[in-house]
Short mmCIF file of C-alpha atoms and ligand atoms in Angstrom, two decimals:
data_model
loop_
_atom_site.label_atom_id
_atom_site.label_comp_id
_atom_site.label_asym_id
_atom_site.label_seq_id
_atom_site.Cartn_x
_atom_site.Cartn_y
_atom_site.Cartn_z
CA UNK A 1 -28.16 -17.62 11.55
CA UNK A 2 -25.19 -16.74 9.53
CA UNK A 3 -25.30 -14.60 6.37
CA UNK A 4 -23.06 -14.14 3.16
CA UNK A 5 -23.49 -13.14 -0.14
CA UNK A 6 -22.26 -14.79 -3.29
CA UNK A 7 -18.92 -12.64 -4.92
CA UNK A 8 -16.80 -13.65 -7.94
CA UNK A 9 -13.27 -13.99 -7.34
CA UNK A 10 -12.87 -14.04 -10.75
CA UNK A 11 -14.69 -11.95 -13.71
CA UNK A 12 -17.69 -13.78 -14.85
CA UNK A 13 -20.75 -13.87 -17.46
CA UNK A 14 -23.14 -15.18 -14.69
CA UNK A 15 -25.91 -12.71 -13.89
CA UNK A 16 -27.04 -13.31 -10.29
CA UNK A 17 -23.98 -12.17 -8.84
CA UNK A 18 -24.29 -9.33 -6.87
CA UNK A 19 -20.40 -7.77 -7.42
CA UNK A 20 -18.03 -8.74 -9.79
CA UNK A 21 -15.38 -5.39 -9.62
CA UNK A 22 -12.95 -4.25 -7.35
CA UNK A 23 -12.43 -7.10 -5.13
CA UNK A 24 -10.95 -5.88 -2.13
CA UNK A 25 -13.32 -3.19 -2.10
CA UNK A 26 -16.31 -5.02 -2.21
CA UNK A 27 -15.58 -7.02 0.78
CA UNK A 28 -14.56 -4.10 2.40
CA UNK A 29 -18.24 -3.54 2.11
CA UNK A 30 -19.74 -6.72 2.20
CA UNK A 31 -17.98 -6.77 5.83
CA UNK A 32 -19.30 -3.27 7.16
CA UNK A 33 -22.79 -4.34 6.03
CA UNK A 34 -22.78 -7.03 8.28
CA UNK A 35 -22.55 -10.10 6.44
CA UNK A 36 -20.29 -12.62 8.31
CA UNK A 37 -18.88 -14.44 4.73
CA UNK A 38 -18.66 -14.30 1.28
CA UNK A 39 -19.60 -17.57 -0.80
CA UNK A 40 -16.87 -16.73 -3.58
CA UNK A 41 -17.10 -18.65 -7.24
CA UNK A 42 -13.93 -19.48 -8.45
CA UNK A 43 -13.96 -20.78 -11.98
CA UNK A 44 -10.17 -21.98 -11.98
CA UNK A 45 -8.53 -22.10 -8.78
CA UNK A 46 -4.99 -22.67 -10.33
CA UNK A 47 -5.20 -18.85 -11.31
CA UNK A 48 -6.02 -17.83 -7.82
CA UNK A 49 -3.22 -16.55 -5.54
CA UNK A 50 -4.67 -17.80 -1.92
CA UNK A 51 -2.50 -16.12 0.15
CA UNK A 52 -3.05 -13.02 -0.91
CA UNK A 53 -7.15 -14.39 -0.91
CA UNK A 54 -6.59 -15.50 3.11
CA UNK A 55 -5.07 -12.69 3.99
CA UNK A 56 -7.70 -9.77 2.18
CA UNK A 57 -10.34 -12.55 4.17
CA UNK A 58 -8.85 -12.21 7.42
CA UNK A 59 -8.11 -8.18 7.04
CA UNK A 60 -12.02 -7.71 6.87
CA UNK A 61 -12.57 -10.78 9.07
CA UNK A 62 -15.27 -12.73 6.61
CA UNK A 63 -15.88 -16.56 6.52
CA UNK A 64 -16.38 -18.92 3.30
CA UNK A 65 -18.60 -20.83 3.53
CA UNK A 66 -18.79 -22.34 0.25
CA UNK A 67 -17.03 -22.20 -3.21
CA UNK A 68 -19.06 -22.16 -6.22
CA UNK A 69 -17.87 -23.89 -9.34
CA UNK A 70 -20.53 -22.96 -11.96
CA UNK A 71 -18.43 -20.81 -14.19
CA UNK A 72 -16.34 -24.12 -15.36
CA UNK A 73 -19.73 -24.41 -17.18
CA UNK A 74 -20.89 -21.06 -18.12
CA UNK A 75 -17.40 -20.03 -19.46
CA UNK A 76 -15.69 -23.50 -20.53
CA UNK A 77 -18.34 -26.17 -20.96
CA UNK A 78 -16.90 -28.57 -18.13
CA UNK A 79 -19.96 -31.12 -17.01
CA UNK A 80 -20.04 -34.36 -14.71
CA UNK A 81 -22.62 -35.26 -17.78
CA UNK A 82 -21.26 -34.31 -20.89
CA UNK A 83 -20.20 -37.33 -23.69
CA UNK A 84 -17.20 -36.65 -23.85
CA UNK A 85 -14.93 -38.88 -20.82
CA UNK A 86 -12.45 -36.25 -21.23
CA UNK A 87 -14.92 -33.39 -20.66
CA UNK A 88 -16.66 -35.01 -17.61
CA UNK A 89 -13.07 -36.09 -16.23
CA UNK A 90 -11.52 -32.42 -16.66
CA UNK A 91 -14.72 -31.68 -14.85
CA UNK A 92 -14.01 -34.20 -11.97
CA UNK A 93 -10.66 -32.80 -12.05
CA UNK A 94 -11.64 -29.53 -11.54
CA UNK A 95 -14.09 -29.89 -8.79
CA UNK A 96 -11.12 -31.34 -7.05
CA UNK A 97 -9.19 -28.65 -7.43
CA UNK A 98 -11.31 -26.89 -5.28
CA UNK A 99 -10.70 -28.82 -2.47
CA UNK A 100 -7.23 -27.63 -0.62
CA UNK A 101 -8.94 -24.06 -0.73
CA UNK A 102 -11.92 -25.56 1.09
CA UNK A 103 -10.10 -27.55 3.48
CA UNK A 104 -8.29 -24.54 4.46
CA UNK A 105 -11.01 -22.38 4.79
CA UNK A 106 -13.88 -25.10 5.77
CA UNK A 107 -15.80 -23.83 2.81
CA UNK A 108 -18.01 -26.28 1.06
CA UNK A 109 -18.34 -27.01 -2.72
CA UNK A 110 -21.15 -26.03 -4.53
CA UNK A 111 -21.91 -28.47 -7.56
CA UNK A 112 -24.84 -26.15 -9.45
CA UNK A 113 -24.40 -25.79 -12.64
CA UNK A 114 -21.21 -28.38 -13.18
CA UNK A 115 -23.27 -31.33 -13.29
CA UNK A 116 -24.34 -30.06 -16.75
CA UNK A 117 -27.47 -30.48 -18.62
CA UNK A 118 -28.76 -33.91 -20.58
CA UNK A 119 -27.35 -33.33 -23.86
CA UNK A 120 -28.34 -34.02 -27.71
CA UNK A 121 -28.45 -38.01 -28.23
CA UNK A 122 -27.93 -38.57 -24.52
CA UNK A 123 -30.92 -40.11 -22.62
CA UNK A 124 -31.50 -39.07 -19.51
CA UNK A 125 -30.43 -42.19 -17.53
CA UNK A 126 -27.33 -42.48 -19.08
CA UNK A 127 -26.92 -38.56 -18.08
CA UNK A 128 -27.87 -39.31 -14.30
CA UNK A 129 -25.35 -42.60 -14.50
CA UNK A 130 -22.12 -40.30 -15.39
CA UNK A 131 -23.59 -37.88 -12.47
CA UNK A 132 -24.02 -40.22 -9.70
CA UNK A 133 -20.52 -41.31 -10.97
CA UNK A 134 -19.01 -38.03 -11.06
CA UNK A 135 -20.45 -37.42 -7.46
CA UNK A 136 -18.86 -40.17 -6.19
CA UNK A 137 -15.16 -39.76 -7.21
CA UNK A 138 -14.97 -36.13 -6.28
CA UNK A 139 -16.88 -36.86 -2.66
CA UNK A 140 -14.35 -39.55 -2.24
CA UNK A 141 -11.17 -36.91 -2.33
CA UNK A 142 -13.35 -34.41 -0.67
CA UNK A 143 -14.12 -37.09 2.63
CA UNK A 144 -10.01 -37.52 2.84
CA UNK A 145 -9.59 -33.65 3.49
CA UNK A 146 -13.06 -33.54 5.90
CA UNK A 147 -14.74 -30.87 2.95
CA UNK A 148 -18.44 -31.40 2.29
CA UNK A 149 -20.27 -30.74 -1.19
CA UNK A 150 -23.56 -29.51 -2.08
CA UNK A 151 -25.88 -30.15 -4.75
CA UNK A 152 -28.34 -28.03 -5.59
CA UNK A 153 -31.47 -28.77 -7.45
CA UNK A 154 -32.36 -26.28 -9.92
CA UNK A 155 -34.77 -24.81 -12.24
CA UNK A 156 -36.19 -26.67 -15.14
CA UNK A 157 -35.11 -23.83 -17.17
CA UNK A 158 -31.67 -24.44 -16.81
CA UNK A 159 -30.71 -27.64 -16.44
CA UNK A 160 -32.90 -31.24 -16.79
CA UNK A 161 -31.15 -33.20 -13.82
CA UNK A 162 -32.35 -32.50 -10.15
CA UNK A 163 -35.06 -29.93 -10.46
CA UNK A 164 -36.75 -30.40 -6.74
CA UNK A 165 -35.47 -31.73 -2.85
CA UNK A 166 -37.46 -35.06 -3.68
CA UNK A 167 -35.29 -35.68 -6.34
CA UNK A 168 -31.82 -34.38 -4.67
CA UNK A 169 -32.57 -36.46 -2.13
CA UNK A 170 -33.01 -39.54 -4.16
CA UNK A 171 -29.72 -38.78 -5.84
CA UNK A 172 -27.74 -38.20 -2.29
CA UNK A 173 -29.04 -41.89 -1.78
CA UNK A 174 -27.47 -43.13 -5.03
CA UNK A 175 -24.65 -41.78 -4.70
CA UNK A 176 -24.17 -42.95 -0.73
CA UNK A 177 -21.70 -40.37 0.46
CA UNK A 178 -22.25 -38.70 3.95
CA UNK A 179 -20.58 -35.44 2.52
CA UNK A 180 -22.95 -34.45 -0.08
CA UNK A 181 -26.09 -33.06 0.80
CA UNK A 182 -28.08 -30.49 -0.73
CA UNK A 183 -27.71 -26.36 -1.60
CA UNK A 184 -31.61 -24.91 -1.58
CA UNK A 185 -32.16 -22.35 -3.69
CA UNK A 186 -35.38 -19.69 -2.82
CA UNK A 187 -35.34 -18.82 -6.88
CA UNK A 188 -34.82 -22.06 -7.89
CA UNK A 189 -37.65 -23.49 -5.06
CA UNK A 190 -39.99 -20.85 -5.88
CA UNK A 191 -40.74 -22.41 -9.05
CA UNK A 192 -39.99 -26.39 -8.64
CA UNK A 193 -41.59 -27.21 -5.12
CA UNK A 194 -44.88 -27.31 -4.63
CA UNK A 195 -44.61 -26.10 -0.09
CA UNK A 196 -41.24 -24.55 -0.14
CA UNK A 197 -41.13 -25.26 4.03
CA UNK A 198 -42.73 -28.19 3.48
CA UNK A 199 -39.27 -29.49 1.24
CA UNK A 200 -37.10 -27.80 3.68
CA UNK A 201 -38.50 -29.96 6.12
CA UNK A 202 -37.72 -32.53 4.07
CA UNK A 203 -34.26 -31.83 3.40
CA UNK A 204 -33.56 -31.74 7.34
CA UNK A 205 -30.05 -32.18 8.07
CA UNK A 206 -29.13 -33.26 4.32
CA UNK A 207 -29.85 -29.49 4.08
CA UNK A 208 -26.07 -28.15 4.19
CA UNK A 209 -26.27 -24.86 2.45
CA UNK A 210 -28.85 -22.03 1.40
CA UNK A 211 -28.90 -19.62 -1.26
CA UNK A 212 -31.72 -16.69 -1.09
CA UNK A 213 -33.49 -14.56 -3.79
CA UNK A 214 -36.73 -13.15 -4.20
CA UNK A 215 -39.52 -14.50 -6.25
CA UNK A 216 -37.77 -12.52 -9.54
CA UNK A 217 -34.27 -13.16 -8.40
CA UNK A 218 -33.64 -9.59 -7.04
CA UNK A 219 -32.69 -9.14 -3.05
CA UNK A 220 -35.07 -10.46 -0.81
CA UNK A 221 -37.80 -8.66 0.14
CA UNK A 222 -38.14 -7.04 -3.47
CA UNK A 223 -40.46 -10.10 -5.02
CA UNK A 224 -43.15 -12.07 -3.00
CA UNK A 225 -41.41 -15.06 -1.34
CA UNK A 226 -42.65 -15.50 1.92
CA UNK A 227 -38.79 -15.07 4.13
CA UNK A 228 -40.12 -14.93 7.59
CA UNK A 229 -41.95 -18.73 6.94
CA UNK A 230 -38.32 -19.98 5.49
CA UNK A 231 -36.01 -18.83 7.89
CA UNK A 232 -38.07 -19.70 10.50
CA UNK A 233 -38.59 -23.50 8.93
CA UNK A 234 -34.61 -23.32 8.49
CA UNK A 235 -34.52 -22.36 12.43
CA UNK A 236 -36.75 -25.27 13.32
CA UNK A 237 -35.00 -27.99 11.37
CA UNK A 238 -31.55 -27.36 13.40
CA UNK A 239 -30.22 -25.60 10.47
CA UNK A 240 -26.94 -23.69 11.67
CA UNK A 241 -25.23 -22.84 7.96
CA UNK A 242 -24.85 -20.09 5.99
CA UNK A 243 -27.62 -18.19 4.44
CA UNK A 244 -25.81 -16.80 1.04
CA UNK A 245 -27.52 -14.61 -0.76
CA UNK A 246 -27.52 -14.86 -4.61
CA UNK A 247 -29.44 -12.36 -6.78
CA UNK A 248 -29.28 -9.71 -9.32
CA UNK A 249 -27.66 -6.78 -8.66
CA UNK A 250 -30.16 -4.62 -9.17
CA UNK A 251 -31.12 -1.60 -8.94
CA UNK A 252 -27.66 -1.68 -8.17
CA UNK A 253 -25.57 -4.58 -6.30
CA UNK A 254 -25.01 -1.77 -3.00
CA UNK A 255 -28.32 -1.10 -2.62
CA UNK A 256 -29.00 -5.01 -3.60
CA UNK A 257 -26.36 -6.43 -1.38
CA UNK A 258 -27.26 -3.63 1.60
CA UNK A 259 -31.12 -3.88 1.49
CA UNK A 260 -30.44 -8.30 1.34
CA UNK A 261 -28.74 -8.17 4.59
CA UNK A 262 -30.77 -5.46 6.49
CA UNK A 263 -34.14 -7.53 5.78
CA UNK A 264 -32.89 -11.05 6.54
CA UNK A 265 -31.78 -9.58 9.78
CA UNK A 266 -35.24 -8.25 10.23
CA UNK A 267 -36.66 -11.25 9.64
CA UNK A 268 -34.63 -13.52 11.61
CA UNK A 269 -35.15 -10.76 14.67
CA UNK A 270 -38.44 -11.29 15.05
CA UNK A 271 -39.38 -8.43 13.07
CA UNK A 272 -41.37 -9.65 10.76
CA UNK A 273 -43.48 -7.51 8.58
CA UNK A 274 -45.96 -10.00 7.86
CA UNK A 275 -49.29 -8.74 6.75
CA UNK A 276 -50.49 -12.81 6.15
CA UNK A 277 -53.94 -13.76 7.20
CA UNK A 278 -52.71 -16.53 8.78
CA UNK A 279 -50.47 -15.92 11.28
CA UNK A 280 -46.50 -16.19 10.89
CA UNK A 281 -45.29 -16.75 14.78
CA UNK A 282 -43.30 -14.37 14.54
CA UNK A 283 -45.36 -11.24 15.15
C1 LIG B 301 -26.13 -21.23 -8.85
O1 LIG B 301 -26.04 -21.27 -7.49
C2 LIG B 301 -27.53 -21.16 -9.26
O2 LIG B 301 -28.41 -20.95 -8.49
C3 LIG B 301 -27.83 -21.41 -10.63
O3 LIG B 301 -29.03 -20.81 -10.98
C4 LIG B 301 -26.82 -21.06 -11.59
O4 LIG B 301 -27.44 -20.63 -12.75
MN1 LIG B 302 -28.07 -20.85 -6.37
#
């Protein structure tokens, strides 16, 4: 199992983003940590200079892979879903923008927050229409350059389209393209799915990409989500991606980022602290 961490390439709003600062020097540490990639979230890859990005990526020897896209939305609005055509084409257009980047560095897109929210005077199956519709047009440009996209289902609280696997899944089907599959989230899981393994059984090889936070969205190992059971689950459904980690950085994103990595590895080393009356397997 592979690990990375989420790291804005560009300054950001978004809270569960472990480092937004010095650049170079944060993947100077992200590297001697031990993480093996950084999942970096590029809001507007037009202002990014990606040779100077490949070559900072090769100095310190770290993978992508995956882009996230969700600061189009936070900081400018862009949906797949919003009424505007102009808004969800920009969007479209955007998402595509991502993909030279990804081709080159076989990083996957991750369509989070992008897809938007269903907004005022929009019902919700006009919303889902304009998604699946979206979807389609920017995994059709993605297929020509081999790049695969992610959706990931997320919490009721902050979006109401795709909340649980069930319901990615039902969308990958809609939409009928081999290169999207799904991103599962630990925060978001923890409070949409009702067997968190039992989904991630579910998602089998749609499963394409993994984000991890505790229970209260700090490291893991600082809330109550069970990581030995997951990664274990992960390990038994063939799963040979990235595990990205995307939390608060709190206390502080070192210790956040450093304590992430050193329990993950513990728990995928068959070290698991498990005090659970019924047994993990891995003790
Ligand atoms: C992004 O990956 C994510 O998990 C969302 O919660 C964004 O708010
Ligand atoms: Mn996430």
């Amino acid at each position: 199992m592979k690990f990375s961490i989420v790291l804005s390439a560009q300054p950001t709003h978004f809270a569960a983003v472990a480092f937004k600062g010095n650049f170079e020097r944060n993947l100077a540490h992200i590297a001697e940590w031990g993480y093996d990639g950084v999942e970096l979230a590029i809001r507007e890859p037009a202002q990014m200079d990606f040779n100077a990005l490949h070559a900072l990526l090769a100095r310190y020897r770290l993978d992508v892979p995956a882009i996230g896209t969700g600061q189009a939305w936070g900081e400018e609005h862009l949906s797949f879903t919003d009424p505007d055509p102009a808004i969800r084409q920009a969007a479209v257009e955007r998402t595509c923008s991502h993909i030279p980047f990804a081709a080159q560095a076989h990083a996957q897109i991750v369509i989070g927050l992008l897809r938007g929210v269903v907004q005022p005077g929009v019902t919700f199956e006009q919303a889902m229409t304009w998604l699946v519709a979206s979807l389609r047009e920017v995994a059709q440009s993605a297929v020509e350059k081999n790049v695969r996209l992610c959706l990931e289902p997320l919490n009721r609280y902050e979006t109401g389209l795709i909340h649980t696997v069930d319901e990615g899944l039902a969308l990958l089907e809609a939409v009928g393209a081999d290169n999207l599959g799904l991103l599962l989230d630990t925060f978001h899981m923890n409070i949409e799915e009702a067997d968190m393994t039992a989904s991630i059984r579910k998602a089998g090889s749609h499963c394409f990409h993994v984000h991890v936070a505790d229970s209260n969205r700090w490291y893991p190992g600082a809330g109550h989500i069970d990581f030995g059971h997951l990664l274990q689950t992960l390990d038994e459904i063939g799963y040979t991606g990235y595990v990205s980690g995307e939390f608060m950085p709190q206390p502080d994103p070192d210790t956040a980022a450093a304590e992430a990595i050193k329990y993950l590895k513990k728990m995928t080393n068959n070290e698991c602290e498990c005090r659970s009356l019924i047994p993990c397997g891995r003790l």
